Structure formats: structure tokens, C-alpha cells
mmCIF file of N, CA and C in Angstrom:
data_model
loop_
_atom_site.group_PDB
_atom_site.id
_atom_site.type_symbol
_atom_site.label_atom_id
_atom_site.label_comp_id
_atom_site.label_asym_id
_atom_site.label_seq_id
_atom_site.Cartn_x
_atom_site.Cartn_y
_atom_site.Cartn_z
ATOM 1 N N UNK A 1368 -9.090 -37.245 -19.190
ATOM 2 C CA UNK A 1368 -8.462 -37.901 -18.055
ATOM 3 C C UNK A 1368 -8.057 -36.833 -17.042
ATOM 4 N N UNK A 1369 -8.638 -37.032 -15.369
ATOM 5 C CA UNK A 1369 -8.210 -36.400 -14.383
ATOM 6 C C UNK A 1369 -6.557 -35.911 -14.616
ATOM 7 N N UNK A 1370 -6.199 -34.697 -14.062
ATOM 8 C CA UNK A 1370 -4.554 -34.389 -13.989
ATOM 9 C C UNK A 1370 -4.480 -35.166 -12.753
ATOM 10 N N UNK A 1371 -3.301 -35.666 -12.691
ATOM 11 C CA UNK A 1371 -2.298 -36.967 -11.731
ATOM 12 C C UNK A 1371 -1.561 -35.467 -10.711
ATOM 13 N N UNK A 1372 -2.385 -36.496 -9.055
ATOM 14 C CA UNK A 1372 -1.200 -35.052 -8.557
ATOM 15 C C UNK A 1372 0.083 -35.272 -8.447
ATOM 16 N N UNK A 1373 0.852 -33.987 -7.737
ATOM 17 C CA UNK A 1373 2.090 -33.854 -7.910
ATOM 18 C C UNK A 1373 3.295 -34.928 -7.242
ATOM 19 N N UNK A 1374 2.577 -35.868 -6.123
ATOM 20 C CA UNK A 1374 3.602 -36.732 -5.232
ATOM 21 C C UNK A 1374 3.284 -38.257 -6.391
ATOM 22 N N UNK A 1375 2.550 -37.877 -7.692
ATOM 23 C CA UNK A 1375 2.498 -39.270 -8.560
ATOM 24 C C UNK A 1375 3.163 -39.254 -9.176
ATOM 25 N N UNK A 1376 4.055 -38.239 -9.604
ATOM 26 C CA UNK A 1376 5.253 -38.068 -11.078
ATOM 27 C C UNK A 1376 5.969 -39.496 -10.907
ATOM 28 N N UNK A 1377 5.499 -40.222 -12.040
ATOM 29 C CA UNK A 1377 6.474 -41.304 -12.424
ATOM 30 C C UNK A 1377 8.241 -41.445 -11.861
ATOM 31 N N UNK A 1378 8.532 -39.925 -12.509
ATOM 32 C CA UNK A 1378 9.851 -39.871 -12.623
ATOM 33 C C UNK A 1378 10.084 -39.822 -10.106
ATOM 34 N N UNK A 1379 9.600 -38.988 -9.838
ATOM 35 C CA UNK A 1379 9.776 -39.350 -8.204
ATOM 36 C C UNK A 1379 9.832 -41.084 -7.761
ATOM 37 N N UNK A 1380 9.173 -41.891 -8.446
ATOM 38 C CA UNK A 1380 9.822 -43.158 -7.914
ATOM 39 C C UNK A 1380 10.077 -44.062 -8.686
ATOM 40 N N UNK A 1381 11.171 -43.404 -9.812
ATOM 41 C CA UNK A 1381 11.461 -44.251 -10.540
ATOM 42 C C UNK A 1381 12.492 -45.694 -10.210
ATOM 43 N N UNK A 1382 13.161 -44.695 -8.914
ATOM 44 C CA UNK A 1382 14.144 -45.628 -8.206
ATOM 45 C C UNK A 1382 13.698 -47.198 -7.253
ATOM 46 N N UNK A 1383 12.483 -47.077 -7.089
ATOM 47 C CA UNK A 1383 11.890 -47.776 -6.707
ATOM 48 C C UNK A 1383 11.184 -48.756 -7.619
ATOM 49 N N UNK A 1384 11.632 -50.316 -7.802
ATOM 50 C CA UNK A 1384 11.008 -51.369 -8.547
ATOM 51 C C UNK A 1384 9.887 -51.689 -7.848
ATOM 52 N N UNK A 1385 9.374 -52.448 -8.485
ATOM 53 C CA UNK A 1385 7.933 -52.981 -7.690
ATOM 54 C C UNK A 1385 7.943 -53.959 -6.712
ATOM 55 N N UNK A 1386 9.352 -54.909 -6.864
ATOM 56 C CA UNK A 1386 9.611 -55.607 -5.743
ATOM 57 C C UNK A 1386 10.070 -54.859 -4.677
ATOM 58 N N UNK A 1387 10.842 -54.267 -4.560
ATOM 59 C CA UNK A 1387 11.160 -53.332 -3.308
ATOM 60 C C UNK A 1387 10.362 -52.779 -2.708
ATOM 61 N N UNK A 1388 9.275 -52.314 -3.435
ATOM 62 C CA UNK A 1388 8.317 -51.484 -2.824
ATOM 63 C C UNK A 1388 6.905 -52.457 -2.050
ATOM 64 N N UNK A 1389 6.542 -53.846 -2.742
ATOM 65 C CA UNK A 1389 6.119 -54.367 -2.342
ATOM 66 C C UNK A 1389 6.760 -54.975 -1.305
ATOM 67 N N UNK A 1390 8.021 -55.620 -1.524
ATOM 68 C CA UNK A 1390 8.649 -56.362 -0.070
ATOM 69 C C UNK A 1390 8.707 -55.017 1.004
ATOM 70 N N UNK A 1391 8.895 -53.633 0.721
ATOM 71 C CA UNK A 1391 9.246 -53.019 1.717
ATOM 72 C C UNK A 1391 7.542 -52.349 2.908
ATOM 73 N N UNK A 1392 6.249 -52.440 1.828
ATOM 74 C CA UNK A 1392 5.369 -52.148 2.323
ATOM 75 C C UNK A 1392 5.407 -53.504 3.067
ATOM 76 N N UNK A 1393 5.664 -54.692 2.735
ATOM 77 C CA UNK A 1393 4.866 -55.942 3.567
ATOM 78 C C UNK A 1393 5.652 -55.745 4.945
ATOM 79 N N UNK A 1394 7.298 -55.361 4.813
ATOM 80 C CA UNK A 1394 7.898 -55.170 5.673
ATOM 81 C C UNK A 1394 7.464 -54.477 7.257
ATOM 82 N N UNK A 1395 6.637 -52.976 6.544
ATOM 83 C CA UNK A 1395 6.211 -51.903 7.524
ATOM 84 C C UNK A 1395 4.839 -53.034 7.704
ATOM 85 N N UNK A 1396 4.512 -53.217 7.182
ATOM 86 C CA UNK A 1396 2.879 -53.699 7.673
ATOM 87 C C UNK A 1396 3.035 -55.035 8.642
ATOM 88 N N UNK A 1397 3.996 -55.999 8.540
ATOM 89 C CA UNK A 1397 4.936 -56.977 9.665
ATOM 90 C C UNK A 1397 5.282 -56.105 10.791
ATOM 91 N N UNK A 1398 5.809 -55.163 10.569
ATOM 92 C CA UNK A 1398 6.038 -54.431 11.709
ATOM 93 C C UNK A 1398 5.294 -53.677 12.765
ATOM 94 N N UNK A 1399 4.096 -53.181 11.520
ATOM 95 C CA UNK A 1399 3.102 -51.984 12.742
ATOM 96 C C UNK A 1399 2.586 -53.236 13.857
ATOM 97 N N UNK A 1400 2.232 -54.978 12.893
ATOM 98 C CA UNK A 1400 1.209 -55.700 13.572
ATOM 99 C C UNK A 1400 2.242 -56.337 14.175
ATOM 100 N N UNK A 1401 3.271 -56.634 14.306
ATOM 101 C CA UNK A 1401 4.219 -56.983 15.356
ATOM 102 C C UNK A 1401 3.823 -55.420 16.982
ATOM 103 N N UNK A 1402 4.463 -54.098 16.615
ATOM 104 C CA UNK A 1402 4.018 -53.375 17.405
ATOM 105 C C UNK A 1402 2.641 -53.750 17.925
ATOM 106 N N UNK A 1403 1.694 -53.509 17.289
ATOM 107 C CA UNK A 1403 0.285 -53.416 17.479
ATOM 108 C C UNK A 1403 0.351 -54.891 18.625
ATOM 109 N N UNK A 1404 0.718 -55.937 18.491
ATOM 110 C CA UNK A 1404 0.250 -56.831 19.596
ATOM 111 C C UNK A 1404 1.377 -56.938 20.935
ATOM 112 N N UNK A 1405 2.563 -56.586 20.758
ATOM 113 C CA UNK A 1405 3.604 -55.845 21.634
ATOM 114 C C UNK A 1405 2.655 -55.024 22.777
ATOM 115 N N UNK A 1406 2.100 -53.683 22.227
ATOM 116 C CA UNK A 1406 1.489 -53.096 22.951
ATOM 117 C C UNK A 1406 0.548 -53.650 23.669
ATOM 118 N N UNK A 1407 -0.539 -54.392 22.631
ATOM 119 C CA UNK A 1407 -1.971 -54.927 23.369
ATOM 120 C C UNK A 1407 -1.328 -56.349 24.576
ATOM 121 N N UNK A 1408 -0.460 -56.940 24.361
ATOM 122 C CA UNK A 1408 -0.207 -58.060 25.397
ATOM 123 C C UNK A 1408 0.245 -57.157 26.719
ATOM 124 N N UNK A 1409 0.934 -55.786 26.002
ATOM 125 C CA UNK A 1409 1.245 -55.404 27.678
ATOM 126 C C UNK A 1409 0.357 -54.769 28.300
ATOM 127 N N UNK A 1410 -0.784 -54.077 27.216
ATOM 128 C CA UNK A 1410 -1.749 -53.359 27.752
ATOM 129 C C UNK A 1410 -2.908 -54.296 28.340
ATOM 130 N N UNK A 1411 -2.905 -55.716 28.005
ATOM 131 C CA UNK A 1411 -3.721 -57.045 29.115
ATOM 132 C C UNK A 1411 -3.067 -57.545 29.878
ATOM 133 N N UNK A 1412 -1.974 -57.554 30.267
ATOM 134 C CA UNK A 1412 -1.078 -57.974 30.987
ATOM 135 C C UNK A 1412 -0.737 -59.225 30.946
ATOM 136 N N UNK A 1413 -0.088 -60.131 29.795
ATOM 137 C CA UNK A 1413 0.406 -60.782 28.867
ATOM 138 C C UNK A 1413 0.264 -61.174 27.851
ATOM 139 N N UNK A 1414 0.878 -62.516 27.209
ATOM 140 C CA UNK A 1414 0.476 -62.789 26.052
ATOM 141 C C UNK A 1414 -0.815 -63.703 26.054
ATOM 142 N N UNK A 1415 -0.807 -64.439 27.314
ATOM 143 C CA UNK A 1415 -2.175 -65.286 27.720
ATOM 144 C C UNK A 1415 -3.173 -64.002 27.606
ATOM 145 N N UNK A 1416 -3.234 -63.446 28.295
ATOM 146 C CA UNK A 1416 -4.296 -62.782 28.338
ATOM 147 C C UNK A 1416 -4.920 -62.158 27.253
ATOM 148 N N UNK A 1417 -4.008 -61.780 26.261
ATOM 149 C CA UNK A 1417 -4.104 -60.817 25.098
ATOM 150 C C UNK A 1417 -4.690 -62.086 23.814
ATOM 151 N N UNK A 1418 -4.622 -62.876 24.147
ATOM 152 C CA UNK A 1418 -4.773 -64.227 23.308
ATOM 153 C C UNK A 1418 -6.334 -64.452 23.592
ATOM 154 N N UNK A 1419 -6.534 -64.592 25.349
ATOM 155 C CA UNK A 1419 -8.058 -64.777 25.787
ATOM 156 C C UNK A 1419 -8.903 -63.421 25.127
ATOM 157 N N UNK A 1420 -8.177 -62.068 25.218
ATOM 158 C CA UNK A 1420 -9.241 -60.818 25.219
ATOM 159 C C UNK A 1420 -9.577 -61.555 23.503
ATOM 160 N N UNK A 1421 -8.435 -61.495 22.176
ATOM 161 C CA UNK A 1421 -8.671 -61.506 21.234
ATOM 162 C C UNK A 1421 -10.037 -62.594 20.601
ATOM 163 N N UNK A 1422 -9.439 -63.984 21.602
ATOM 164 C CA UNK A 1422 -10.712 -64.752 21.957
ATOM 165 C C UNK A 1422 -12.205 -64.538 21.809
ATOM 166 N N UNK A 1423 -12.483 -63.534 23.189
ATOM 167 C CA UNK A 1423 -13.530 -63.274 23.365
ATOM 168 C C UNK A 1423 -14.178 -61.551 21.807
ATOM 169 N N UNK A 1424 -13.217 -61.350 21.344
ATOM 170 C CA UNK A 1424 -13.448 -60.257 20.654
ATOM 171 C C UNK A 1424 -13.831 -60.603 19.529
ATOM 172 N N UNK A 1425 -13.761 -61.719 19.199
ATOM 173 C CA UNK A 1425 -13.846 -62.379 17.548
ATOM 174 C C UNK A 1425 -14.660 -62.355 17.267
ATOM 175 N N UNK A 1426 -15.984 -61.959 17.460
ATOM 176 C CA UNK A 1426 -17.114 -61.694 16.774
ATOM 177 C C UNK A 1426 -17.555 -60.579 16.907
ATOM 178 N N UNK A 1427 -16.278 -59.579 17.096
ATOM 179 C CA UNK A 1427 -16.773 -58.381 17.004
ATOM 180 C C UNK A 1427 -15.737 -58.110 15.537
ATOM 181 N N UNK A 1428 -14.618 -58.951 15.806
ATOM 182 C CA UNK A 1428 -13.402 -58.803 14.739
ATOM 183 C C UNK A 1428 -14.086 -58.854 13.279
ATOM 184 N N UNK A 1429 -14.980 -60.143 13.042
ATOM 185 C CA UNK A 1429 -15.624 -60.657 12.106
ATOM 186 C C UNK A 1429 -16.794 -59.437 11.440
ATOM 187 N N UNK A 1430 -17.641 -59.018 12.622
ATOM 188 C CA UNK A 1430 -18.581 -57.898 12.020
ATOM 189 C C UNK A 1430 -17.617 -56.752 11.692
ATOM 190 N N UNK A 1431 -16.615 -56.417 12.039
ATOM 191 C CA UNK A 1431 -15.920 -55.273 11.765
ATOM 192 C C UNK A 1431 -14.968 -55.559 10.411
ATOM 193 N N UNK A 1432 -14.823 -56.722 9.994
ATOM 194 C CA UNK A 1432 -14.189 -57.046 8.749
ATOM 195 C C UNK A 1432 -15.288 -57.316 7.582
ATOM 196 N N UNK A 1433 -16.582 -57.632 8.013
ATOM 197 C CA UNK A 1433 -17.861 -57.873 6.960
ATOM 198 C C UNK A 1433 -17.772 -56.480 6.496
ATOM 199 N N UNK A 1434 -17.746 -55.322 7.916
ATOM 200 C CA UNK A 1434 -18.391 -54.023 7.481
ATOM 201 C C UNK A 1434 -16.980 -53.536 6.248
ATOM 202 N N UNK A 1435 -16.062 -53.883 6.528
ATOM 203 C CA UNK A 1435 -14.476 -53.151 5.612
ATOM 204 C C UNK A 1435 -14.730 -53.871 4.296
ATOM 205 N N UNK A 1436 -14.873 -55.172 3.976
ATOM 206 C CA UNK A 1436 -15.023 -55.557 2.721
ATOM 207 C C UNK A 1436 -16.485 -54.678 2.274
ATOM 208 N N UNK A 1437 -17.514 -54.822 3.366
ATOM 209 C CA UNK A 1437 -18.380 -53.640 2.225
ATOM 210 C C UNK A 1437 -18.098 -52.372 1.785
ATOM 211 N N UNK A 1438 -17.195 -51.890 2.673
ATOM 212 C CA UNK A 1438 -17.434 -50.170 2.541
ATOM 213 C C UNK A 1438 -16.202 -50.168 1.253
ATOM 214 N N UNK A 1439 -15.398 -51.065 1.518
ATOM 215 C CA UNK A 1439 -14.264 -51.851 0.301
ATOM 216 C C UNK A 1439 -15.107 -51.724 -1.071
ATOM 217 N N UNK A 1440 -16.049 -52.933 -1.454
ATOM 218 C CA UNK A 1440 -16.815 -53.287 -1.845
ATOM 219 C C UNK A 1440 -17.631 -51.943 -2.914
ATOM 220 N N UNK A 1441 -17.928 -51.226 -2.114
ATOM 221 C CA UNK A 1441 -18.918 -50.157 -2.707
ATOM 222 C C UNK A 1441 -18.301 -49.296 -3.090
ATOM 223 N N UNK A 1442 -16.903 -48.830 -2.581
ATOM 224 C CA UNK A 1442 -15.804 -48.038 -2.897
ATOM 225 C C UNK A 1442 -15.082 -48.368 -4.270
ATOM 226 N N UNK A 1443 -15.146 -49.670 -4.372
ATOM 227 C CA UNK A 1443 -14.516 -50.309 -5.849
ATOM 228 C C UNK A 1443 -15.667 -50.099 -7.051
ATOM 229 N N UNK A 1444 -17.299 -50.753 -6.555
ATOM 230 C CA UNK A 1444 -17.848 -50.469 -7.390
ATOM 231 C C UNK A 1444 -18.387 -49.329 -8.300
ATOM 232 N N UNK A 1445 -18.672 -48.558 -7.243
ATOM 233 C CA UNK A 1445 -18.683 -47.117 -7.572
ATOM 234 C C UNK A 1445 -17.505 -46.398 -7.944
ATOM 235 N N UNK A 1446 -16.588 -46.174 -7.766
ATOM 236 C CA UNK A 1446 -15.767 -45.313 -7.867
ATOM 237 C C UNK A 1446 -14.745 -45.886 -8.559
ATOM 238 N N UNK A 1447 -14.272 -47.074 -8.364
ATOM 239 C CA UNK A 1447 -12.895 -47.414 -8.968
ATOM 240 C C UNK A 1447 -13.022 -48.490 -10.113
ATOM 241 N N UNK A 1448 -14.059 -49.188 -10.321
ATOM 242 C CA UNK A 1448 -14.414 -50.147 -11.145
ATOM 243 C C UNK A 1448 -15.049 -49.169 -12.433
ATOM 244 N N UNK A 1449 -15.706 -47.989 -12.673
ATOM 245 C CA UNK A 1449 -15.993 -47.084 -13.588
ATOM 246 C C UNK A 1449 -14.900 -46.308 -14.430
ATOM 247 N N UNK A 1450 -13.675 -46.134 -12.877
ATOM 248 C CA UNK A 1450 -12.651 -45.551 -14.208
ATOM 249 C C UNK A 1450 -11.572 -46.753 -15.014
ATOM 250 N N UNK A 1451 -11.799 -47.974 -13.939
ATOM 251 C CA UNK A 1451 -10.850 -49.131 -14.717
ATOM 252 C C UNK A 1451 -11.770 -49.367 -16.302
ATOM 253 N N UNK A 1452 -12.783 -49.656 -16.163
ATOM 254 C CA UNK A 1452 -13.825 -49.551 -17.254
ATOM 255 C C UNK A 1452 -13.206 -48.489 -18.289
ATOM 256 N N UNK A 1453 -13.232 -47.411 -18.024
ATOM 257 C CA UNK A 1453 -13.077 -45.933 -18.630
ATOM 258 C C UNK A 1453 -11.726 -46.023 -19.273
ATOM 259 N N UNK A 1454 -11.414 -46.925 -18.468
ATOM 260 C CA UNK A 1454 -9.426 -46.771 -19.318
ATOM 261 C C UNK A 1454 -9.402 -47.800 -19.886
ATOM 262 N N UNK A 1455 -10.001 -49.239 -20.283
ATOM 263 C CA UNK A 1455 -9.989 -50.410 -20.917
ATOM 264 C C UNK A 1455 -10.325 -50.355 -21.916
ATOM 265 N N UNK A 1456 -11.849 -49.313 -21.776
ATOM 266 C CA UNK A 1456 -12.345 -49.088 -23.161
ATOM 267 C C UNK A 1456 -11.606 -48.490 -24.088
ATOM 268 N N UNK A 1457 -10.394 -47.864 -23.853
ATOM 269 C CA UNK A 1457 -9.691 -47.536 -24.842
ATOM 270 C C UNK A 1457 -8.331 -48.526 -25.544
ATOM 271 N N UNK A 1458 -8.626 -49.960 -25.405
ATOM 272 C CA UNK A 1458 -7.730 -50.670 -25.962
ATOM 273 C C UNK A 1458 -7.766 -51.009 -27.233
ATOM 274 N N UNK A 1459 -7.445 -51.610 -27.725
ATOM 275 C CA UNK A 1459 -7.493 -51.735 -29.578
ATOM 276 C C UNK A 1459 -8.755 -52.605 -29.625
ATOM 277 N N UNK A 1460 -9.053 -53.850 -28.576
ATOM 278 C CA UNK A 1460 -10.378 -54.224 -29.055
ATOM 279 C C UNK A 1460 -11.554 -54.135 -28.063
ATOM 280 N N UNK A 1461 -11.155 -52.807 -27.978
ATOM 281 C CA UNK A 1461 -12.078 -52.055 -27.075
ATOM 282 C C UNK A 1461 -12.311 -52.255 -25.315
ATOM 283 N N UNK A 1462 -11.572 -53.238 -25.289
ATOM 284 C CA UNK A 1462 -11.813 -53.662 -23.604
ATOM 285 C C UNK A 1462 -11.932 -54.562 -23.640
ATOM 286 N N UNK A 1463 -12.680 -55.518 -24.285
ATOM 287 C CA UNK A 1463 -12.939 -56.583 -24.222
ATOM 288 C C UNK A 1463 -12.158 -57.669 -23.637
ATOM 289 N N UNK A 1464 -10.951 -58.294 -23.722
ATOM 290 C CA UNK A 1464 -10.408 -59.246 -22.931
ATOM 291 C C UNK A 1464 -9.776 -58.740 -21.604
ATOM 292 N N UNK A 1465 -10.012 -57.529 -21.531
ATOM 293 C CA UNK A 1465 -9.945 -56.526 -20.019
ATOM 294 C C UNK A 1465 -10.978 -57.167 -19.567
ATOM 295 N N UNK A 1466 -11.943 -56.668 -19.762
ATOM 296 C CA UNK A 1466 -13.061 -56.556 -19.020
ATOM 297 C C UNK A 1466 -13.230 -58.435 -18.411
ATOM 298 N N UNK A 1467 -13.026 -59.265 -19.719
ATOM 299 C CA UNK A 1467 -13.016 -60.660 -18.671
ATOM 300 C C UNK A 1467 -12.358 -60.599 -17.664
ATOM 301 N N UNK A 1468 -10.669 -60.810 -17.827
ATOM 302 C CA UNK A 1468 -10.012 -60.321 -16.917
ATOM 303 C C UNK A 1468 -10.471 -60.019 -15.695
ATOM 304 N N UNK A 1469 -10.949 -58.954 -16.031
ATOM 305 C CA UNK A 1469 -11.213 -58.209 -14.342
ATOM 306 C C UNK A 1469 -12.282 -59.203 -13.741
ATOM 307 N N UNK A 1470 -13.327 -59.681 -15.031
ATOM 308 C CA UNK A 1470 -14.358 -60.060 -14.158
ATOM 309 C C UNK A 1470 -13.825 -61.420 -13.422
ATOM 310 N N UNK A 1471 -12.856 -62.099 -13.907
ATOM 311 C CA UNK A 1471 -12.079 -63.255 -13.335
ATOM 312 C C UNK A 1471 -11.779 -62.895 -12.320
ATOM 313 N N UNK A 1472 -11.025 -61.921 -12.087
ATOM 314 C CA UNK A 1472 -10.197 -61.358 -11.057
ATOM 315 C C UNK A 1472 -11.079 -60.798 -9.801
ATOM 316 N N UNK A 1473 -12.145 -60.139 -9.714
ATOM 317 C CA UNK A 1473 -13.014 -59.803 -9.047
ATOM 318 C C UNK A 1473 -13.499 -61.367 -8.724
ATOM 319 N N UNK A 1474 -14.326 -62.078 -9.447
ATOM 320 C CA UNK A 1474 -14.555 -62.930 -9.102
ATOM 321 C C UNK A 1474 -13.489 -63.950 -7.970
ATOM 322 N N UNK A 1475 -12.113 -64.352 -8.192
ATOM 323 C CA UNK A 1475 -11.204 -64.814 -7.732
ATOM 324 C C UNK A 1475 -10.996 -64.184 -6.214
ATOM 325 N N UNK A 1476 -11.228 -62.879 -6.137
ATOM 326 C CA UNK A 1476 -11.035 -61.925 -4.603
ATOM 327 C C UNK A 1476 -12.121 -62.722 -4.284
ATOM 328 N N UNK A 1477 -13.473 -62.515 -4.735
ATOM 329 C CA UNK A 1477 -14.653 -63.072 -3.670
ATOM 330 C C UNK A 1477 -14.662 -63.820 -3.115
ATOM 331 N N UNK A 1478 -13.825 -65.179 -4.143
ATOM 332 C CA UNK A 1478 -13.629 -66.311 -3.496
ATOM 333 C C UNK A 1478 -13.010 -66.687 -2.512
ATOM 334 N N UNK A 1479 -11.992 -66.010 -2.458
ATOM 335 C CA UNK A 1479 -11.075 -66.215 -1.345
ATOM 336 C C UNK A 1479 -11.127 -66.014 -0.343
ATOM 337 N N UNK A 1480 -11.787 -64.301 -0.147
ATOM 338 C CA UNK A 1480 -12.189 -63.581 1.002
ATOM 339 C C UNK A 1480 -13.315 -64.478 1.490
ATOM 340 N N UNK A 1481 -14.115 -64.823 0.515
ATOM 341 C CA UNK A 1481 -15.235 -65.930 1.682
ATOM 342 C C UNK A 1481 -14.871 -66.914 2.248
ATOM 343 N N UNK A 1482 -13.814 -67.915 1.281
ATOM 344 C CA UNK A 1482 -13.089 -68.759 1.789
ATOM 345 C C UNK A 1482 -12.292 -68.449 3.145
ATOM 346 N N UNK A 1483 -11.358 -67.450 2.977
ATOM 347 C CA UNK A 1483 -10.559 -67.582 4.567
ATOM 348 C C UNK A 1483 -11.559 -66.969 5.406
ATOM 349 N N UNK A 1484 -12.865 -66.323 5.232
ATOM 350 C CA UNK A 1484 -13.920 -65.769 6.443
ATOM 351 C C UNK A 1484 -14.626 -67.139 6.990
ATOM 352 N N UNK A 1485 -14.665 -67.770 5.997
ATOM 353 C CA UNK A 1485 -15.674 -69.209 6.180
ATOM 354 C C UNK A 1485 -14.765 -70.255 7.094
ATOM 355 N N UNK A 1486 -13.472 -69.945 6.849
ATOM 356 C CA UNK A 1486 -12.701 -71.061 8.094
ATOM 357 C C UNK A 1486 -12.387 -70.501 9.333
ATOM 358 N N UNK A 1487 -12.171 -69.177 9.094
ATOM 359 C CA UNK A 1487 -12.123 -68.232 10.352
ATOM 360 C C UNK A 1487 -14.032 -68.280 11.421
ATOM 361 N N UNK A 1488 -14.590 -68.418 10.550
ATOM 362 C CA UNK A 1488 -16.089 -68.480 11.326
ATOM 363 C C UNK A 1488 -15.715 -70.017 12.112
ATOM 364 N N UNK A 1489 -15.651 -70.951 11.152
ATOM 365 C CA UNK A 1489 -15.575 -72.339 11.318
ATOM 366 C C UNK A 1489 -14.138 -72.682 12.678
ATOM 367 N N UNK A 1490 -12.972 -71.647 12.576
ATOM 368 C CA UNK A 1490 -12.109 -71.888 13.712
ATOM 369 C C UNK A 1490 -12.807 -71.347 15.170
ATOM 370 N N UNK A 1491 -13.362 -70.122 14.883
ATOM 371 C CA UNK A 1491 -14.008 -69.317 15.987
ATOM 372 C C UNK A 1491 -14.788 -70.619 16.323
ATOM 373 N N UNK A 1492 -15.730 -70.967 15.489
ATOM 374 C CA UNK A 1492 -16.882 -72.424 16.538
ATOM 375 C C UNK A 1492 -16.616 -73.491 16.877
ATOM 376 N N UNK A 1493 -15.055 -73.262 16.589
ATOM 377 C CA UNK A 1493 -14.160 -74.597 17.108
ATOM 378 C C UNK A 1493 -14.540 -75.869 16.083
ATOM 379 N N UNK A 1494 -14.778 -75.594 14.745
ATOM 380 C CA UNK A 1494 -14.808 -76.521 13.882
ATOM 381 C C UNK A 1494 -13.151 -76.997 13.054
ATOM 382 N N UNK A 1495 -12.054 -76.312 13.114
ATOM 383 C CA UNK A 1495 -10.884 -76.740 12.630
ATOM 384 C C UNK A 1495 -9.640 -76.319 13.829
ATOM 385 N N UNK A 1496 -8.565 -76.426 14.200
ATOM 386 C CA UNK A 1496 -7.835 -75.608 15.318
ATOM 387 C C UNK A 1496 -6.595 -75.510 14.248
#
């Protein structure tokens, strides 16, 4: 097993539960995309406008989110799905109800991600509002 670098020591965030850390990332990530459209409405010169640009951008939004779930995608398979493998296989019955697991779980992401892309295509063509 790879050595863990030095900003991973368990003991550095021990103070930190997993709820805190999750409510506090969702927190910053509410915030950058609060900023992030702050800026862009003033940088179109309102919120109408910033609403029309996003409008007209949505099928660039869509190819640029196909391309992130792939590069996502190939990044998991290759690289991160080999060492989850690598560490399962060492359970008492070898991986085995891991390995469903995951394949549930992988499976379950696909679904979803196609699902909210498939209503987002379907809102863009003005099939749901």
C-alpha cells in the first residue's frame, strides 16, 4: 500500500466529523455559486440578461458536462476503481459483497446522472418548465 501524504494524518482532522465537514463543504460550494452568478449578472448587466446569456449557452453547458462525466468516468475507471478493487480484495470473503456493492452503486450514479441530463436536455427543448 502507497504511503498516505502528510496533510492525510487521521489524527489532523480528527476534530472534524463527517457532518461538519460535509455541511461545511456544501456551505463553501453555496457560496462560490452564489458569488459566481453575483459576478456574471453584473458582468451582463442584470439578472435578465444573465438568465438570457445562460439561455443561449446551454448547449455548450451540456457538451461541457458530457465531456466532465467522461474525463470523470475514465479517471474512476482507470485509476480509482483498481485500487477500490485492490483494497476489497482483502476482506474476509474476499471482496465479494464489495464488489456488488460498488457495482450497485456505480450503476445507481449512471442512473441518475442520465436521468437529471435527460430532463435538463428535455427543459432546454422546452419539453418540461
Amino acid at each position: 500500500m502507497p504511503e498516505r501524504p502528510a496533510w492525510y494524518h487521521p489524527a489532523r482532522w480528527s476534530h472534524l466529523s463527517r457532518w461538519k465537514l460535509f455541511f461545511g463543504l456544501w456551505a463553501i460550494l453555496l457560496g462560490l455559486s452564489l458569488v459566481a452568478t453575483a459576478i456574471g449578472s453584473l458582468l451582463a448587466g442584470g439578472l435578465q440578461e444573465w438568465h438570457a446569456l445562460m439561455t443561449r449557452l446551454t448547449p455548450w453547458w451540456v457538451a461541457w458536462r458530457l465531456g466532465l462525466y467522461l474525463v470523470i468516468g475514465a479517471l474512476y475507471w482507470r485509476r480509482w476503481r483498481p485500487r477500490i478493487l485492490d483494497s476489497v480484495a482483502r476482506d474476509q470473503d474476499g471482496g465479494a459483497a464489495a464488489r456488488y456493492r460498488l457495482r450497485r452503486s456505480e450503476r445507481a450514479v449512471v442512473i441518475v446522472i442520465a436521468t437529471l441530463e435527460l430532463f435538463n436536455i428535455l427543459s432546454y427543448a422546452g419539453g418540461t418548465q
